[in-house]
Structure formats: structure tokens, C-alpha cells
mmCIF file of C-alpha atoms (C1' of nucleotides) in Angstrom:
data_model
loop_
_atom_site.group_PDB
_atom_site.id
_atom_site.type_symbol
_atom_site.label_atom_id
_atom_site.label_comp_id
_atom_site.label_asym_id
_atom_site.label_seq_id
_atom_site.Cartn_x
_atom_site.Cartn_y
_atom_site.Cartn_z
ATOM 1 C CA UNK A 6 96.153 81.902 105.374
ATOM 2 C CA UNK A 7 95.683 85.716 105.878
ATOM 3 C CA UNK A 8 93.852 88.077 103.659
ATOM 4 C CA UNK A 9 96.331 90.283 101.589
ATOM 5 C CA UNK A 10 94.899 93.483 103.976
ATOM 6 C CA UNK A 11 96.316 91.530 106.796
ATOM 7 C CA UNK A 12 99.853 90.939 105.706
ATOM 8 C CA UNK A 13 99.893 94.990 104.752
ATOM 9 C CA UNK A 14 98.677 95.703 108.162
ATOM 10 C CA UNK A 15 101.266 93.242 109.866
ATOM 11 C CA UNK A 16 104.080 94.476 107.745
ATOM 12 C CA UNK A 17 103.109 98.048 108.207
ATOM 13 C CA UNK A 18 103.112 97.679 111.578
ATOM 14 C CA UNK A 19 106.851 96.116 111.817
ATOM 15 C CA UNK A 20 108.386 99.719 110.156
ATOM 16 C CA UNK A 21 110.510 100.882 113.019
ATOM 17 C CA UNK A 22 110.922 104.145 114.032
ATOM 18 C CA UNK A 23 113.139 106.437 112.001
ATOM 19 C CA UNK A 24 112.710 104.118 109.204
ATOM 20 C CA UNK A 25 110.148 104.163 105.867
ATOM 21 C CA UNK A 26 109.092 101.944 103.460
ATOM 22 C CA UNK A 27 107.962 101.884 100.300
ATOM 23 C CA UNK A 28 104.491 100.720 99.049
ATOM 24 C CA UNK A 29 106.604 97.931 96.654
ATOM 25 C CA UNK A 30 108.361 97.050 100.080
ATOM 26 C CA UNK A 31 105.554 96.279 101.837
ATOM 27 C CA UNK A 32 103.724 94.611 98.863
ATOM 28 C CA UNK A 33 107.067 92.411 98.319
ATOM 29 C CA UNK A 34 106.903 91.387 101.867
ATOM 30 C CA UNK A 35 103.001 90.853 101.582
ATOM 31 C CA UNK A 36 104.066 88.121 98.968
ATOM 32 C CA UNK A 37 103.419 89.777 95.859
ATOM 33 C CA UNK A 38 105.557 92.929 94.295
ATOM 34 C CA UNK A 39 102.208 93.633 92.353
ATOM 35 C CA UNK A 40 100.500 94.230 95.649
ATOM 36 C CA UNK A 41 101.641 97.824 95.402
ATOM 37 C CA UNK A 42 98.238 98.786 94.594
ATOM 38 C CA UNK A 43 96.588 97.146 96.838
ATOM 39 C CA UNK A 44 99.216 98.153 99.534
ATOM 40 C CA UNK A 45 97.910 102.042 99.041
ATOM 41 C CA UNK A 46 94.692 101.084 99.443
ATOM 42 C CA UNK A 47 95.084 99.190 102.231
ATOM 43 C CA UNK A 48 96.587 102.106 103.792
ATOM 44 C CA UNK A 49 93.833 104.401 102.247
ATOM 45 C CA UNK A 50 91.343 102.624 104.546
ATOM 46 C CA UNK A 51 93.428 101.808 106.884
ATOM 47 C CA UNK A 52 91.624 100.893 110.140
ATOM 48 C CA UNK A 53 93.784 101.205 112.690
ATOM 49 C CA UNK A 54 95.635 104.463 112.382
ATOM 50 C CA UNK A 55 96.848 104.494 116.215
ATOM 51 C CA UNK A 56 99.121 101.386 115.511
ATOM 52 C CA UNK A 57 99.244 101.140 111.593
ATOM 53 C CA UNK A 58 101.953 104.146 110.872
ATOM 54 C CA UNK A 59 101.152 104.507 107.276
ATOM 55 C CA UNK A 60 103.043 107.904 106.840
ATOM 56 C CA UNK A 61 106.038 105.912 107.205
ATOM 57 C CA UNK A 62 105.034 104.126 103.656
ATOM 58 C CA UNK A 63 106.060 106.558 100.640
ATOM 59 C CA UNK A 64 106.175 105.599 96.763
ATOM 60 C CA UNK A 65 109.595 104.105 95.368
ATOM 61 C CA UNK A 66 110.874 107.348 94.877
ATOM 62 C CA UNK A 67 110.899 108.556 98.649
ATOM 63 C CA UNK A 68 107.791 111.088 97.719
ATOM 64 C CA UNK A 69 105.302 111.761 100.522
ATOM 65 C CA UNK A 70 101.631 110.636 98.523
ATOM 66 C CA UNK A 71 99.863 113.658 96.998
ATOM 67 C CA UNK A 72 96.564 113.302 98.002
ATOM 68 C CA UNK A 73 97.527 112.459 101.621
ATOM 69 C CA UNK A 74 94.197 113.147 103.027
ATOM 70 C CA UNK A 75 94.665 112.740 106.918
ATOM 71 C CA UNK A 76 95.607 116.602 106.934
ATOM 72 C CA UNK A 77 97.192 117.853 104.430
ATOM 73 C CA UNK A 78 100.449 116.502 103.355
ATOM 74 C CA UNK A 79 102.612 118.725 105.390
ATOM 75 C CA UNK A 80 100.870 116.465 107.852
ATOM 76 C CA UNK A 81 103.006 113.072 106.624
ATOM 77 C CA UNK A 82 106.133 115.360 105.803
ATOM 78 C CA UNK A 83 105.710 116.203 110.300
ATOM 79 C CA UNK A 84 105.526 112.765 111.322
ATOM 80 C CA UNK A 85 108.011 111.753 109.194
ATOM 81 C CA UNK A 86 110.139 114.339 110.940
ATOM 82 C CA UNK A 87 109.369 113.974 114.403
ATOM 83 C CA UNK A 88 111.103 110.145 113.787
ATOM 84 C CA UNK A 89 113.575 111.717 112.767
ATOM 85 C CA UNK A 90 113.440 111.691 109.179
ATOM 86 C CA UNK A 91 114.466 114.599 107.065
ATOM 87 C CA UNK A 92 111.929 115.484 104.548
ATOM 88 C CA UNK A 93 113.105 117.736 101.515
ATOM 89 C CA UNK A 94 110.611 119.284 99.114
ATOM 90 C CA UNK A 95 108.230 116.230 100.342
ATOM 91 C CA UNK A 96 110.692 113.381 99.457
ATOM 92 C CA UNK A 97 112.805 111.257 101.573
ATOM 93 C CA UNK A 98 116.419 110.115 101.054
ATOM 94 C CA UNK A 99 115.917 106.300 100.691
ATOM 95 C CA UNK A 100 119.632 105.370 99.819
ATOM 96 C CA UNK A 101 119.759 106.433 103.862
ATOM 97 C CA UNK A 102 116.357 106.016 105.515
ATOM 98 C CA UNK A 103 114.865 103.145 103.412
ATOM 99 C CA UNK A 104 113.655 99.947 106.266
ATOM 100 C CA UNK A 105 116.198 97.053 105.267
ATOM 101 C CA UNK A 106 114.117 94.106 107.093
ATOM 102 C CA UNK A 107 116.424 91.504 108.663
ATOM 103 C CA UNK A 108 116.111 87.557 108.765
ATOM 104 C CA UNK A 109 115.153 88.682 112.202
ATOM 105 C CA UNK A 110 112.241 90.720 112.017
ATOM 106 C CA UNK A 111 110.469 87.688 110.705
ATOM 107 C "C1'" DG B 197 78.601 89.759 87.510
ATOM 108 C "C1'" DG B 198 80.528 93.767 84.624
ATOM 109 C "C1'" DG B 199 82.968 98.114 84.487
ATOM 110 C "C1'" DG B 200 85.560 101.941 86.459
ATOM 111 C "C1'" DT B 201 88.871 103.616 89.842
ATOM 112 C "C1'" DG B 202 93.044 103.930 92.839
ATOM 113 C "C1'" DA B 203 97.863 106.587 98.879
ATOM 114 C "C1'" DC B 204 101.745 101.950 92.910
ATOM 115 C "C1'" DG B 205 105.650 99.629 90.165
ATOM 116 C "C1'" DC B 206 108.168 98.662 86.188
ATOM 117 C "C1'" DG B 207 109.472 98.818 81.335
ATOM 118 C "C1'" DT B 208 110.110 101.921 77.769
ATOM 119 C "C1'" DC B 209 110.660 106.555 75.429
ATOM 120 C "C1'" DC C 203 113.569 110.383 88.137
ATOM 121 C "C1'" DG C 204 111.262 114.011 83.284
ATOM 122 C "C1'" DA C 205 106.488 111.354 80.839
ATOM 123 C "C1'" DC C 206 103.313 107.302 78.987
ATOM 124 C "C1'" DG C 207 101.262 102.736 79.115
ATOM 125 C "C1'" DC C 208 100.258 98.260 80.977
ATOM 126 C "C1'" DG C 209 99.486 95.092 84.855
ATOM 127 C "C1'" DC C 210 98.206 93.733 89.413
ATOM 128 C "C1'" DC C 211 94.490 93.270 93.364
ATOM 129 C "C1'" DA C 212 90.599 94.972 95.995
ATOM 130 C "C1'" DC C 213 86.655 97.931 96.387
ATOM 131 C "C1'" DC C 214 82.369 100.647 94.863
ATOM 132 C "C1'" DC C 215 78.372 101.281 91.821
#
DNA sequence: GGGGTGACGCGTC
DNA sequence: CGACGCGCCACCC
């Protein structure tokens, strides 16, 4: 069986483009809603930047994280963007741009 | 091994 | 989605 980190990383990984997900998402789909926690650390030390798009995770409430270090958070708000994402006053319209995952992404 | 901390979530006020 | 408190798991000292 995987570490938690793993699942985080694997799920993390499956957010397609012009999608986001919340921390409780991914933590739900790690096997434990609880995870949360866990999830933003995960992503705090995440490894793998280059393939692990963590400024596609944001809190339940569509809000960028506050202390996004990897340049400011204007930095997570541009990514988010440049997939197409409209960002407004650093939160995201989940009703519209929250990932659904299908039967058939697993 | 014990204690504190954290990119969170949910219940409750 | 205003604020406060508890719980969860992993990591650092």
C-alpha cells in the first residue's frame, strides 16, 4: 500500500487543466477527508513541482493559500489564469471550475 | 518518545 | 462564508 504522500502526489497529479481542487478533494480521494492537513503539507514540500501542479489545489472556499511561498501569491492567482481560470480577489468560482473526477479517471 | 506546528475541514456561534 | 474550537496526520525539535 502507498504512503499517504503518495496518493496526494498521484491525485495531484490527475487535476486537469483548467480545473482545481480542493485540499478536502484531494484528501477524500487520498482515502481520508481528514487528510486535508496532511494534503497542504504534502504540497508544502512538495517534491516534484515540474509535474505536481499544486496551485491548482485551493482551500474549500476557492481561496488561493495565504502564505503561498513559491512567489508571492499573485504567483498561484497567474497560473491559475494562464489555465484558464478566472481568479477574483484571489478566490476561484468552484460551483464552475471545481475538478468533478469521473469513474474514469480511476 | 513527547510536544508544538501547519498550504485544512467541519460543526457551531 | 464573518469568527472560534476541535480533530486529523505527518514532520521538526
Amino acid at each position: 500500500m502507498e504512503n499517504t504522500f503518495e496518493k496526494i502526489y498521484e491525485i495531484v497529479r490527475r487535476i486537469p487543466k483548467g480545473t482545481v481542487a480542493t485540499y478536502g478533494q484531494v484528501a477524500l480521494l487520498a482515502g481520508n477527508p481528514r487528510l486535508a492537513r496532511v494534503v497542504g503539507y504534502a504540497l508544502h514540500v512538495n517534491p516534484d513541482p515540474d509535474s505536481i501542479p499544486c496551485y491548482r489545489v485551493v482551500n474549500r472556499f476557492g481561496r488561493v493559500s495565504p502564505a503561498f511561498a513559491f512567489g508571492g501569491e499573485n504567483r498561484q492567482i497567474t497560473l491559475l489564469e494562464a489555465d484558464g481560470i478566472p481568479v477574483t480577489d484571489g478566490c476561484v468560482d468552484l460551483t464552475r471550475y471545481q475538478w468533478q473526477p469521473e469513474i474514469s479517471d480511476f
